[in-house]
Coordinates of C-alpha atoms in Angstrom, one line a residue:
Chain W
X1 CA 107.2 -30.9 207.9
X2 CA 107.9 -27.2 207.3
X3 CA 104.1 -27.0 207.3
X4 CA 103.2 -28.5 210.5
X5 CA 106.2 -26.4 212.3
X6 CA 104.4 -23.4 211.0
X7 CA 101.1 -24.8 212.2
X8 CA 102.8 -24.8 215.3
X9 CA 104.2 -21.3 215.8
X10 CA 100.4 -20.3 214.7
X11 CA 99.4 -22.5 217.0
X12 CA 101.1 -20.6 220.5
X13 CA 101.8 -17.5 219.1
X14 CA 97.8 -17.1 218.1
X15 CA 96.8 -16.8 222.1
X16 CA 99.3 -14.3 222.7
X17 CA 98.5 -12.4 219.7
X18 CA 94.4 -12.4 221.1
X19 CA 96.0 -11.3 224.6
X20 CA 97.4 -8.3 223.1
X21 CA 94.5 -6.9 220.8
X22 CA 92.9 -7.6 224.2
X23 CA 94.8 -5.4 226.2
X24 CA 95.1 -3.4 223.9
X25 CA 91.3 -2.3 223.7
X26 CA 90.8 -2.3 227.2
X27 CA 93.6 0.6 227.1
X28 CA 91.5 2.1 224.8
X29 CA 88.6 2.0 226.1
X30 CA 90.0 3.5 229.2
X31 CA 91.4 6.4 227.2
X32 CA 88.1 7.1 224.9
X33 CA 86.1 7.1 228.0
X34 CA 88.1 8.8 230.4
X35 CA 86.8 5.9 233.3
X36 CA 88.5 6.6 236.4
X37 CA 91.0 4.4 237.7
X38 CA 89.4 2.7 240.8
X39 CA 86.5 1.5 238.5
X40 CA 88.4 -0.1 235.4
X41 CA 92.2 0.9 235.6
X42 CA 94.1 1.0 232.8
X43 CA 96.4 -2.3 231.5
X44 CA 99.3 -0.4 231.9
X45 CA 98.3 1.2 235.5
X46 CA 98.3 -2.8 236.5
X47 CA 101.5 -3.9 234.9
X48 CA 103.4 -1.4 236.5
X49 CA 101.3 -2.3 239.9
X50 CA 103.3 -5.7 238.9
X51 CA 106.6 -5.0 237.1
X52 CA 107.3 -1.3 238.4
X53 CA 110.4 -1.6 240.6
X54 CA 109.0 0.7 242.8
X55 CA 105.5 0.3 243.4
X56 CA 105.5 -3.8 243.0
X57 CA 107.6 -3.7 246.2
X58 CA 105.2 -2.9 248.7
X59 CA 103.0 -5.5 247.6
X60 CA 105.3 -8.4 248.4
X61 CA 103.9 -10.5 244.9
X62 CA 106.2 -13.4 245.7
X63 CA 104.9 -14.2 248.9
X64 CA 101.4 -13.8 247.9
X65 CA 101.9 -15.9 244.6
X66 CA 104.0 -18.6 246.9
X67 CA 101.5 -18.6 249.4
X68 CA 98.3 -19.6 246.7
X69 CA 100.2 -21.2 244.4
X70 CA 101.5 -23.9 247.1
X71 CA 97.6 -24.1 248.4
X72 CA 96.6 -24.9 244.7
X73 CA 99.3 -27.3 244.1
X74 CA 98.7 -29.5 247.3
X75 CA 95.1 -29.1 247.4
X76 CA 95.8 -30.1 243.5
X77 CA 98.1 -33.1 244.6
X78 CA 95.5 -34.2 247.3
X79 CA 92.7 -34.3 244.8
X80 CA 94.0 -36.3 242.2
X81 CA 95.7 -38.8 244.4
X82 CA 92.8 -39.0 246.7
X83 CA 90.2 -38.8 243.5
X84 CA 91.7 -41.7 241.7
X85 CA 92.0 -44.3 243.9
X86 CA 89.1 -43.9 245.9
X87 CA 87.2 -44.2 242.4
X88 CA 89.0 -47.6 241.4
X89 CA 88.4 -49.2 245.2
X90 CA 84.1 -47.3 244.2
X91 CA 84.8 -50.4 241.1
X92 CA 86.9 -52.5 242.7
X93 CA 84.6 -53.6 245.2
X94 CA 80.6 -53.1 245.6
X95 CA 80.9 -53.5 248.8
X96 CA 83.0 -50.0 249.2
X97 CA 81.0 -49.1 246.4
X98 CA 77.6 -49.2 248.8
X99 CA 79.4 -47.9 251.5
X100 CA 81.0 -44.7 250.4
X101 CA 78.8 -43.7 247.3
X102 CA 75.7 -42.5 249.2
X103 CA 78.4 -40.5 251.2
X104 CA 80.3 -38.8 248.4
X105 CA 76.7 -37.8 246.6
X106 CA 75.3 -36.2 250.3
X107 CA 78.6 -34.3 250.3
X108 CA 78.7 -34.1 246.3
X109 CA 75.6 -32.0 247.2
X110 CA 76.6 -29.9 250.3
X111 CA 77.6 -26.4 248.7
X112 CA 81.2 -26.9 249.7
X113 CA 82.1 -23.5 249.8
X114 CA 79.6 -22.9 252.7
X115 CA 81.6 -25.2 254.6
X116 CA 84.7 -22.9 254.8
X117 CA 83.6 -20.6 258.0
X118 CA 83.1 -24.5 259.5
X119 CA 86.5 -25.0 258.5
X120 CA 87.7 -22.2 260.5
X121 CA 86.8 -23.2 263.4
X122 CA 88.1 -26.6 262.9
X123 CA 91.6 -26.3 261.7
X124 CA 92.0 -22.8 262.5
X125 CA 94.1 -19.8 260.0
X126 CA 95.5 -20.5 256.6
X127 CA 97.3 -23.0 255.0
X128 CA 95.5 -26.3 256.4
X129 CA 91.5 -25.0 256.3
X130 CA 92.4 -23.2 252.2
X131 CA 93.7 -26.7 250.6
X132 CA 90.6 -28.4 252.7
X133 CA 88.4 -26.3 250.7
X134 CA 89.5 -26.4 247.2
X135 CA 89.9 -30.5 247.8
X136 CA 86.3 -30.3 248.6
X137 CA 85.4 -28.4 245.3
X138 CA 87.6 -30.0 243.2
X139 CA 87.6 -33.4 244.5
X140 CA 84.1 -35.0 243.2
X141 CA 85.0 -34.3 239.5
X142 CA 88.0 -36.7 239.5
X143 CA 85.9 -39.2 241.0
X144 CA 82.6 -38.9 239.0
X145 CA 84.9 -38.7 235.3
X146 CA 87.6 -41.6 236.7
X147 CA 84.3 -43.7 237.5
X148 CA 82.8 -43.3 234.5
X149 CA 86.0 -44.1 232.6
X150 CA 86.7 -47.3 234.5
X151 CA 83.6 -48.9 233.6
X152 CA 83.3 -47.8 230.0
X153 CA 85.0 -50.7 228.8
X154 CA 83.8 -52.6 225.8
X155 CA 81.8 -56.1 227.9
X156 CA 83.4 -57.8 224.6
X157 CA 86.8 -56.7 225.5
X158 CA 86.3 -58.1 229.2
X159 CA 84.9 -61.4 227.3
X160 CA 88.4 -61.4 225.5
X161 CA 90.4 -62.0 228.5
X162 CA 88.1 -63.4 230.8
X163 CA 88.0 -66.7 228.9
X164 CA 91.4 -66.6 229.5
X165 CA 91.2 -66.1 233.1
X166 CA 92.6 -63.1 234.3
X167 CA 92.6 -62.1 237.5
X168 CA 90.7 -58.6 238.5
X169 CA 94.0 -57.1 238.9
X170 CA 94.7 -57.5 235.5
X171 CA 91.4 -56.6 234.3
X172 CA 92.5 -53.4 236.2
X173 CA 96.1 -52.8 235.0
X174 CA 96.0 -53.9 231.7
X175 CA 92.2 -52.9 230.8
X176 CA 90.6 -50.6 233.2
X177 CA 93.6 -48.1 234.1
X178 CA 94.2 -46.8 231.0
X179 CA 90.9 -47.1 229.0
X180 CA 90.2 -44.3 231.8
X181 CA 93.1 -42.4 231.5
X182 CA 91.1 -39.9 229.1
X183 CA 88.5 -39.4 231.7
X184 CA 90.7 -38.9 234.0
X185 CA 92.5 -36.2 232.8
X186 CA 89.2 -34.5 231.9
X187 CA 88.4 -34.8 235.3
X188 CA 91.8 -33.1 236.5
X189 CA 91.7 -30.6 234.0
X190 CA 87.8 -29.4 235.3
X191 CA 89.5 -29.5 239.3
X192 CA 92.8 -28.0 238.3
X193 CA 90.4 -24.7 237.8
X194 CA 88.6 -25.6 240.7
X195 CA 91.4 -25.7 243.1
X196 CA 92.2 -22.1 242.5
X197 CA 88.7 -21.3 243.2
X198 CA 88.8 -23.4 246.4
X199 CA 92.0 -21.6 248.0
X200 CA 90.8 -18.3 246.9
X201 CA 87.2 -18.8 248.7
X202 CA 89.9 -20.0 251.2
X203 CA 92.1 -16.9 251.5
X204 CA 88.6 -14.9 251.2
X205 CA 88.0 -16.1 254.5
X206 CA 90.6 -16.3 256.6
X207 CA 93.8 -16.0 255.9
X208 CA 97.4 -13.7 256.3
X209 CA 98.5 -14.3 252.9
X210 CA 98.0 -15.1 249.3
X211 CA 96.2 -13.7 246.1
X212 CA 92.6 -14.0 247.6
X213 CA 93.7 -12.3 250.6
X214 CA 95.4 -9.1 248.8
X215 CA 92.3 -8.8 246.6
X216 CA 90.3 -8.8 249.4
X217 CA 92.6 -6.7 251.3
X218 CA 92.8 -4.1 248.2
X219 CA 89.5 -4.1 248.0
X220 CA 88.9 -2.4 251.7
X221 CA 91.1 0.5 250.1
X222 CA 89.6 0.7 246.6
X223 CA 92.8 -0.2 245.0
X224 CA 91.8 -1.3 242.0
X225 CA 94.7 -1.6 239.9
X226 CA 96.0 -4.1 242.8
X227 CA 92.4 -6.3 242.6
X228 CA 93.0 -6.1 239.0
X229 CA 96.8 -7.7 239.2
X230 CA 95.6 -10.6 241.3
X231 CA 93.4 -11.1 239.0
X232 CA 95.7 -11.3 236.5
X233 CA 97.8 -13.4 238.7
X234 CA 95.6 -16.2 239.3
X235 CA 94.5 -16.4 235.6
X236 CA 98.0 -17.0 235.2
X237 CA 98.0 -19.7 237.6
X238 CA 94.8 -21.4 236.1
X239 CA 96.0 -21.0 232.5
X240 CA 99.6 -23.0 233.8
X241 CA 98.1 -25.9 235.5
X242 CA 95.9 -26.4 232.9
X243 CA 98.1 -26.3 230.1
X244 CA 100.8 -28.4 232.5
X245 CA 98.2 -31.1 232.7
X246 CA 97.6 -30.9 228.8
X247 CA 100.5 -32.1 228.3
X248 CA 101.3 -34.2 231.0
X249 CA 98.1 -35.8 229.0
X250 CA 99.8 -35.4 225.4
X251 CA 103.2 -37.4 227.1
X252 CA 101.3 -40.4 228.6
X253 CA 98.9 -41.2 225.6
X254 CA 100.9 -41.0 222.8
X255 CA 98.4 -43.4 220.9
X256 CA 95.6 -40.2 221.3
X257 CA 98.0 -37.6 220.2
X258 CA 98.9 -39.8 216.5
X259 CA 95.1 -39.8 215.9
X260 CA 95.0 -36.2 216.2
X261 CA 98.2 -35.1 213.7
X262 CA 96.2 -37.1 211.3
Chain L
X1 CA 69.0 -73.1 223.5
X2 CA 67.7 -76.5 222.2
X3 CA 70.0 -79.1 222.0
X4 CA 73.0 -79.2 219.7
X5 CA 75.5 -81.4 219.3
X6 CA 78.0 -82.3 216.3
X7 CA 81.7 -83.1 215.8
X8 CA 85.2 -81.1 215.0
X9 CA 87.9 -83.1 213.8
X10 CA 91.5 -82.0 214.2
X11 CA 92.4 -79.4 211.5
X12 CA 89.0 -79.1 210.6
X13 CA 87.4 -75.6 209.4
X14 CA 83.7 -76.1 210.6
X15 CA 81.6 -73.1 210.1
X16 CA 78.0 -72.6 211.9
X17 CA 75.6 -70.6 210.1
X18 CA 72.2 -69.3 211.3
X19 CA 70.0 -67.0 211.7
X20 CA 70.2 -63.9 214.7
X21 CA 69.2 -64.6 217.6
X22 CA 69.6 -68.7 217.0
X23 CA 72.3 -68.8 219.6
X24 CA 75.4 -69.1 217.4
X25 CA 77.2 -66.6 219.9
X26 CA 76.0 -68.2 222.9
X27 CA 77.7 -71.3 221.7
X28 CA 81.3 -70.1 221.1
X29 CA 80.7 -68.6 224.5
X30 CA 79.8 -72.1 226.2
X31 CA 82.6 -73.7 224.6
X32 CA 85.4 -70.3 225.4
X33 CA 83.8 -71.3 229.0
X34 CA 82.4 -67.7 229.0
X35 CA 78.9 -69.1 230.2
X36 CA 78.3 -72.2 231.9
X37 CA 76.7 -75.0 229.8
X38 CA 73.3 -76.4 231.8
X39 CA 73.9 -79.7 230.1
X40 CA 75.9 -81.1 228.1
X41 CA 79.6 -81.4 227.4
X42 CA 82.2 -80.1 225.5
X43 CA 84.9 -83.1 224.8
X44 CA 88.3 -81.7 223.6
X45 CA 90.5 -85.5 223.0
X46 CA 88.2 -87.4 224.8
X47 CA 88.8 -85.4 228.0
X48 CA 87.5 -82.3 229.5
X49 CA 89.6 -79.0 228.2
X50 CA 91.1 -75.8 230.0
X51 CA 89.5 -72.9 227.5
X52 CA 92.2 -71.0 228.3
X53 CA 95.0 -72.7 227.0
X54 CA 92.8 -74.7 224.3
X55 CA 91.2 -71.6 222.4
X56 CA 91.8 -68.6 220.5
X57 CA 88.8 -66.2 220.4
X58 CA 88.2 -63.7 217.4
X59 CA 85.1 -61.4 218.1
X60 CA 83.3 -59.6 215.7
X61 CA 85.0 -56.4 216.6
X62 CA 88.7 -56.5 216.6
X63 CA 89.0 -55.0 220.3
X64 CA 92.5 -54.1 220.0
X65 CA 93.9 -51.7 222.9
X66 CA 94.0 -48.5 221.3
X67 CA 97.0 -47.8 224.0
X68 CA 98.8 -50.2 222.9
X69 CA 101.1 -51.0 220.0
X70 CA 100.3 -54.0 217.7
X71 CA 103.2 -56.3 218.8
X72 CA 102.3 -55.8 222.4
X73 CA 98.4 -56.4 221.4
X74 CA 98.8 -59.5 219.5
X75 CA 101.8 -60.6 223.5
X76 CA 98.5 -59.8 225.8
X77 CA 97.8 -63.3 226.0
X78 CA 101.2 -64.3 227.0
X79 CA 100.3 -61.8 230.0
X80 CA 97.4 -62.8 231.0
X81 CA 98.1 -66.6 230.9
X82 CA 101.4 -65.0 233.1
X83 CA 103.8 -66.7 230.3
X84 CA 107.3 -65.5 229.6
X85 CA 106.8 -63.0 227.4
X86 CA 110.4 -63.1 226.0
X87 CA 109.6 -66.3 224.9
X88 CA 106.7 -65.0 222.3
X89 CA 107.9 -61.8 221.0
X90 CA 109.7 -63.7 218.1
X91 CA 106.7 -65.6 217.2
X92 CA 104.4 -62.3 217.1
X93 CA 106.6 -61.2 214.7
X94 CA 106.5 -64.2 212.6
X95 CA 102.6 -64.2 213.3
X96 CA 102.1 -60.4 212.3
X97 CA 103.8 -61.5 209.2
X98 CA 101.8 -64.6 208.6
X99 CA 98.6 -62.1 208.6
X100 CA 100.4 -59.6 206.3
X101 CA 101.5 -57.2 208.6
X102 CA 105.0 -57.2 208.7
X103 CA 106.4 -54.3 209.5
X104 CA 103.8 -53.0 211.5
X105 CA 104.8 -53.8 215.1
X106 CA 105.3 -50.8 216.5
X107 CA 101.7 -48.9 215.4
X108 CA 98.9 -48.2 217.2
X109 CA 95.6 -49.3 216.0
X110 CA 94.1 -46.2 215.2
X111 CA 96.8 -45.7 212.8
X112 CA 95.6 -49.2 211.0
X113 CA 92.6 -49.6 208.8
X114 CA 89.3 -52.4 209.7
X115 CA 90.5 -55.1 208.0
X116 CA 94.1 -54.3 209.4
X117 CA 93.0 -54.4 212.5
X118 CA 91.2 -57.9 212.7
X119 CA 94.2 -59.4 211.1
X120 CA 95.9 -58.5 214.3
X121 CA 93.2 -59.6 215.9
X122 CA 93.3 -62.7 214.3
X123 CA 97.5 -63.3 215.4
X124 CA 97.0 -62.6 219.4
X125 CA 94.3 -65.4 219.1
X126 CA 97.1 -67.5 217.6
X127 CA 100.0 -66.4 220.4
X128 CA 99.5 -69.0 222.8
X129 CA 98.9 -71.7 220.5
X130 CA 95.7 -72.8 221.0
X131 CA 94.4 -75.7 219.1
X132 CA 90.9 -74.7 218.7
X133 CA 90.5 -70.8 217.3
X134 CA 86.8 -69.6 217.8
X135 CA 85.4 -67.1 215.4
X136 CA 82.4 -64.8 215.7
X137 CA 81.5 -63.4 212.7
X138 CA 85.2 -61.6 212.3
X139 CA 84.5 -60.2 209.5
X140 CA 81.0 -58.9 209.7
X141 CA 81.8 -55.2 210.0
X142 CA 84.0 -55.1 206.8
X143 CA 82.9 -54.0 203.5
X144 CA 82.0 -56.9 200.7
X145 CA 85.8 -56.3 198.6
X146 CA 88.0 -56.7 202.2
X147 CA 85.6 -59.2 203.1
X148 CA 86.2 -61.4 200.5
X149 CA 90.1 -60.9 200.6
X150 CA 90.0 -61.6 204.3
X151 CA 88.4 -64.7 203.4
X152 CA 91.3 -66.1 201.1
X153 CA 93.6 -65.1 204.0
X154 CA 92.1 -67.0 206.7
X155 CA 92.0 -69.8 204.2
X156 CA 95.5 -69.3 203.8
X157 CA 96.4 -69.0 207.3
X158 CA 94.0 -71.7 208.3
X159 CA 96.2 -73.8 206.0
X160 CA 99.5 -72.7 207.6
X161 CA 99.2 -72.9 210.8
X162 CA 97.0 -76.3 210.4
X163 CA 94.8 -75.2 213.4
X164 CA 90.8 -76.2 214.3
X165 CA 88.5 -73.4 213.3
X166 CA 85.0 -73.3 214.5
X167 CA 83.8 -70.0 212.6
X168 CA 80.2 -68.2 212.9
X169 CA 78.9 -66.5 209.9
X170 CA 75.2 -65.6 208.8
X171 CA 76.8 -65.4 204.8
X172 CA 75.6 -68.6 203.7
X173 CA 78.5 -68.2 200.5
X174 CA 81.2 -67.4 203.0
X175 CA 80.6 -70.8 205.0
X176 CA 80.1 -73.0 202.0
X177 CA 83.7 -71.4 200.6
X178 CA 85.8 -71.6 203.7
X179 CA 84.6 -74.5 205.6
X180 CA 84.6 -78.6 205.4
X181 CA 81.0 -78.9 207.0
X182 CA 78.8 -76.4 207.6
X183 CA 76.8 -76.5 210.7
X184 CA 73.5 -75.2 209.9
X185 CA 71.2 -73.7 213.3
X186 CA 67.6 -72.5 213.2
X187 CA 66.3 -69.7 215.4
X188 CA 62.9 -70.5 217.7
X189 CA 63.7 -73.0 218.4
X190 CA 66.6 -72.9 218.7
X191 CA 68.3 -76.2 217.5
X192 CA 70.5 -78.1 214.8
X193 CA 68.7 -78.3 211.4
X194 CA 71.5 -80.2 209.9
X195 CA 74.9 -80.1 209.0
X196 CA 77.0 -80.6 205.4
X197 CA 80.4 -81.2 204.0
X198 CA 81.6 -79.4 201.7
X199 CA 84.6 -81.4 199.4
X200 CA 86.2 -79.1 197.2
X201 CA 90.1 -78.9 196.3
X202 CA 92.5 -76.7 198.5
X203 CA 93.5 -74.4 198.5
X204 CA 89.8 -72.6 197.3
X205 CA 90.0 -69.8 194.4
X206 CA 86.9 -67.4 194.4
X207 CA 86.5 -69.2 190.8
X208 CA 84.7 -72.1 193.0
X209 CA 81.7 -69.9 193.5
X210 CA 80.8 -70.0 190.4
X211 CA 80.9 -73.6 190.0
X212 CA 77.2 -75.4 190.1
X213 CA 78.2 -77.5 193.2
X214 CA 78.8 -74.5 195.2
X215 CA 75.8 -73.5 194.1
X216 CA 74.2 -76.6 195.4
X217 CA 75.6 -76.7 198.4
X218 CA 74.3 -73.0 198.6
X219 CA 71.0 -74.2 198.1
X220 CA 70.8 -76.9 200.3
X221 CA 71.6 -74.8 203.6
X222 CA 69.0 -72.1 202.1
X223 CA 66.8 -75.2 202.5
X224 CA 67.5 -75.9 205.9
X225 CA 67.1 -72.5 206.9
X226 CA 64.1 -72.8 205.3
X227 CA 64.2 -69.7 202.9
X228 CA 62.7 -70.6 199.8

């Protein structure tokens, strides 16, 4: 017991250790070579660019960080909810199956990001066209995985309750569902990163606020330390949402977790 | 498939043996009303039977749901047929303890070993009290020392809960030792070669092996089989 809860202080403290003998060299290196600031500023140029009272100010984080962080967590939202069931009415019924499939590959294979300037036009500034985008990256990975998961069932196992005559939405709830719930969450956790690429693309384009639009913004004036924060920034947000959905994972199959601690 | 046909008596343990590929499968399949039959009938009490409620299915593979516990593994029956669950929890207790897992209700699978896991494989085909239980070579992916335990068990259970067991094997010694006839199928064609009973005292010891009428009885399916 005293074992595992030392495993587990390894186990978060060991990212955060690699975080800081990163930073650390990077200071270095900025030091040793004497590189100017608006090519690779120094870690400590951008934390105070973050933290600094007086600097951060003028840069309004929050409503930057609010404005991308509520694009990724819709666009996010729409994605999975969207993803999931239109994959188990792709199974449910080949009829929807040969009616939707050859659309979702001919969009699967649009580069979706083009499609953003389109987007523009359509819905106009902002919010609305930046979740459309990341839902159309991040969208088709749900799908594909959830797919793939709902119809890697053992035919035996079907057999097994078959010849007792269940109904297709048994076969579904009690079979199907969660024999995909690993693929699912595979899926989510590849178009949890994708959503922050979507908005970003989105912000990149056309927008008044939010991460992508700063860096973009910052980059007009060269200010590096800034581009470097939002990097940092959306890392952050990446690195969240995926671990959230780790263990939103870990919660709802506890079976997968007991074969792991083994 | 050629054309087949023998009886099962109530409380019977009839095993079929045969090579792969002689349709052994397709059979339990006919009869679980998994495939249609294209002639023939199956006659449960003189009358046609509801599979469903009838029989109790034990595949090769256990095919437990790894997300769920035991005790609700052995109920999913009860669900399916839409029974009131309530009803069965008690007896999946006392089942999981007729198999030897008592005390076990609340694991997953992965946490239980092969043979483990066909035991509770074996109780949620015996939930719903089925009077026929259908086996399919259950214990063809154990090792030889589980195997042969597994055997005594089933004889045991076989005994206790005094159900009909139709049970496919291709280990010649396995049929001879658990069954009262042995159904004996050839492969291309596919057909009945012949069938056997086998009259020794119950309950069986693995001491009956070595006796020389097992050893007949050994030989004579061999025969049919035609390995010489």
């Amino acid at each position: 017991m005293a074992k595992s809860g030392l495993d587990r202080v390894r186990k978060t403290l060991s990212p955060v250790l690699y975080f800081l003998i990163f930073v650390v060299i990077w200071q270095l290196i900025v030091i040793i070579f004497n590189i100017k600031e608006f090519v690779l500023p120094s870690p400590i140029t951008v934390f105070r660019h973050l933290f600094d009272s007086e600097i951060a100010v003028k840069y309004h984080w929050w409503r930057h960080i609010g404005a991308t962080l509520m694009e990724v967590i819709v666009s996010f939202a729409l994605t999975a909810v969207l993803g999931i069931s239109i994959a188990i009415l792709i199974t449910w019924s080949k009829l929807f199956n040969q009616l939707i499939s050859p659309i979702i590959i001919l969009f699967n294979s649009l580069p979706k990001i083009a499609l953003a300037p389109l987007f523009l036009i359509w819905f106009g500034y902002g919010f609305i066209p930046n979740i459309m985008v990341a839902f159309l990256v991040a969208f088709f990975p749900v799908v594909i995985n959830t797919v793939a998961g709902l119809n890697d069932v053992d035919e035996d196992l079907l057999d097994l309750v078959r010849y007792l005559n269940a109904s297709k939405k048994d076969i579904f709830l009690k079979i199907r569902i969660p024999n995909s719930l690993p693929y699912i969450f595979a899926g989510l956790k590849i178009s949890a990163t994708m959503c922050v690429v979507g908005s970003i693309v989105g912000e990149f384009i056309a927008a008044e606020k939010g991460l992508g639009y700063l860096l973009r913004d910052a980059q007009a004036f060269i200010d590096t330390p800034t581009m470097f924060a939002c990097l940092l920034l959306l890392s952050a947000i990446g690195i969240t949402l995926f671990n959230t959905i780790g263990l939103l994972e870990k919660v709802s199959m506890p079976w997968n977790t007991n074969e792991v601690q083994k | 498939m050629g054309s087949v046909s023998f009886d099962v008596y109530p409380g019977e343990f009839v095993s079929i043996v045969g090579p792969s590929g002689c349709g052994k499968t397709t059979l339990l399949k006919i009869i679980a009303g998994l495939l249609p039959e294209s002639e023939g009938d199956i006659i449960f009490d003189n009358e046609m039977f509801d599979p469903s409620r009838e029989v109790g299915f034990v595949f090769q593979k256990a095919l437990l749901l790894n997300w769920r516990k035991v005790l609700d593994n052995v109920l999913l029956p009860i669900e399916i047929l839409k029974l009131d669950k309530k009803k069965y929890v008690q007896k999946a207790i006392d089942l999981l303890e007729l198999v030897g897992l008592k005390g076990f209700e609340n694991s997953y699978p992965n946490e239980l070993s092969g043979g483990m896991q066909q035991r509770v494989s074996l109780a949620r085909a015996l939930i719903h009290d089925p009077k026929l239980i259908l086996m399919d070579e259950p214990f063809g992916a154990l090792d030889a020392i589980t195997r042969e335990k597994m055997n005594l068990e089933l004889q045991r259970i076989w005994a206790d809960s005094k159900k009909t067991i139709l049970f496919i094997t291709h280990e010649i010694n396995e049929a001879v030792f658990l069954s009262d006839r042995v159904v004996v199928l050839s492969a291309r064609p596919s057909r009945m070669v012949g069938a056997m009973d086998i009259e020794f005292e119950r309950p069986r010891t693995l001491e009956v092996r070595t006796s020389p009428k097992f050893g007949e009885h050994a030989a004579e399916v061999y025969k049919m089989l035609e390995i010489t």
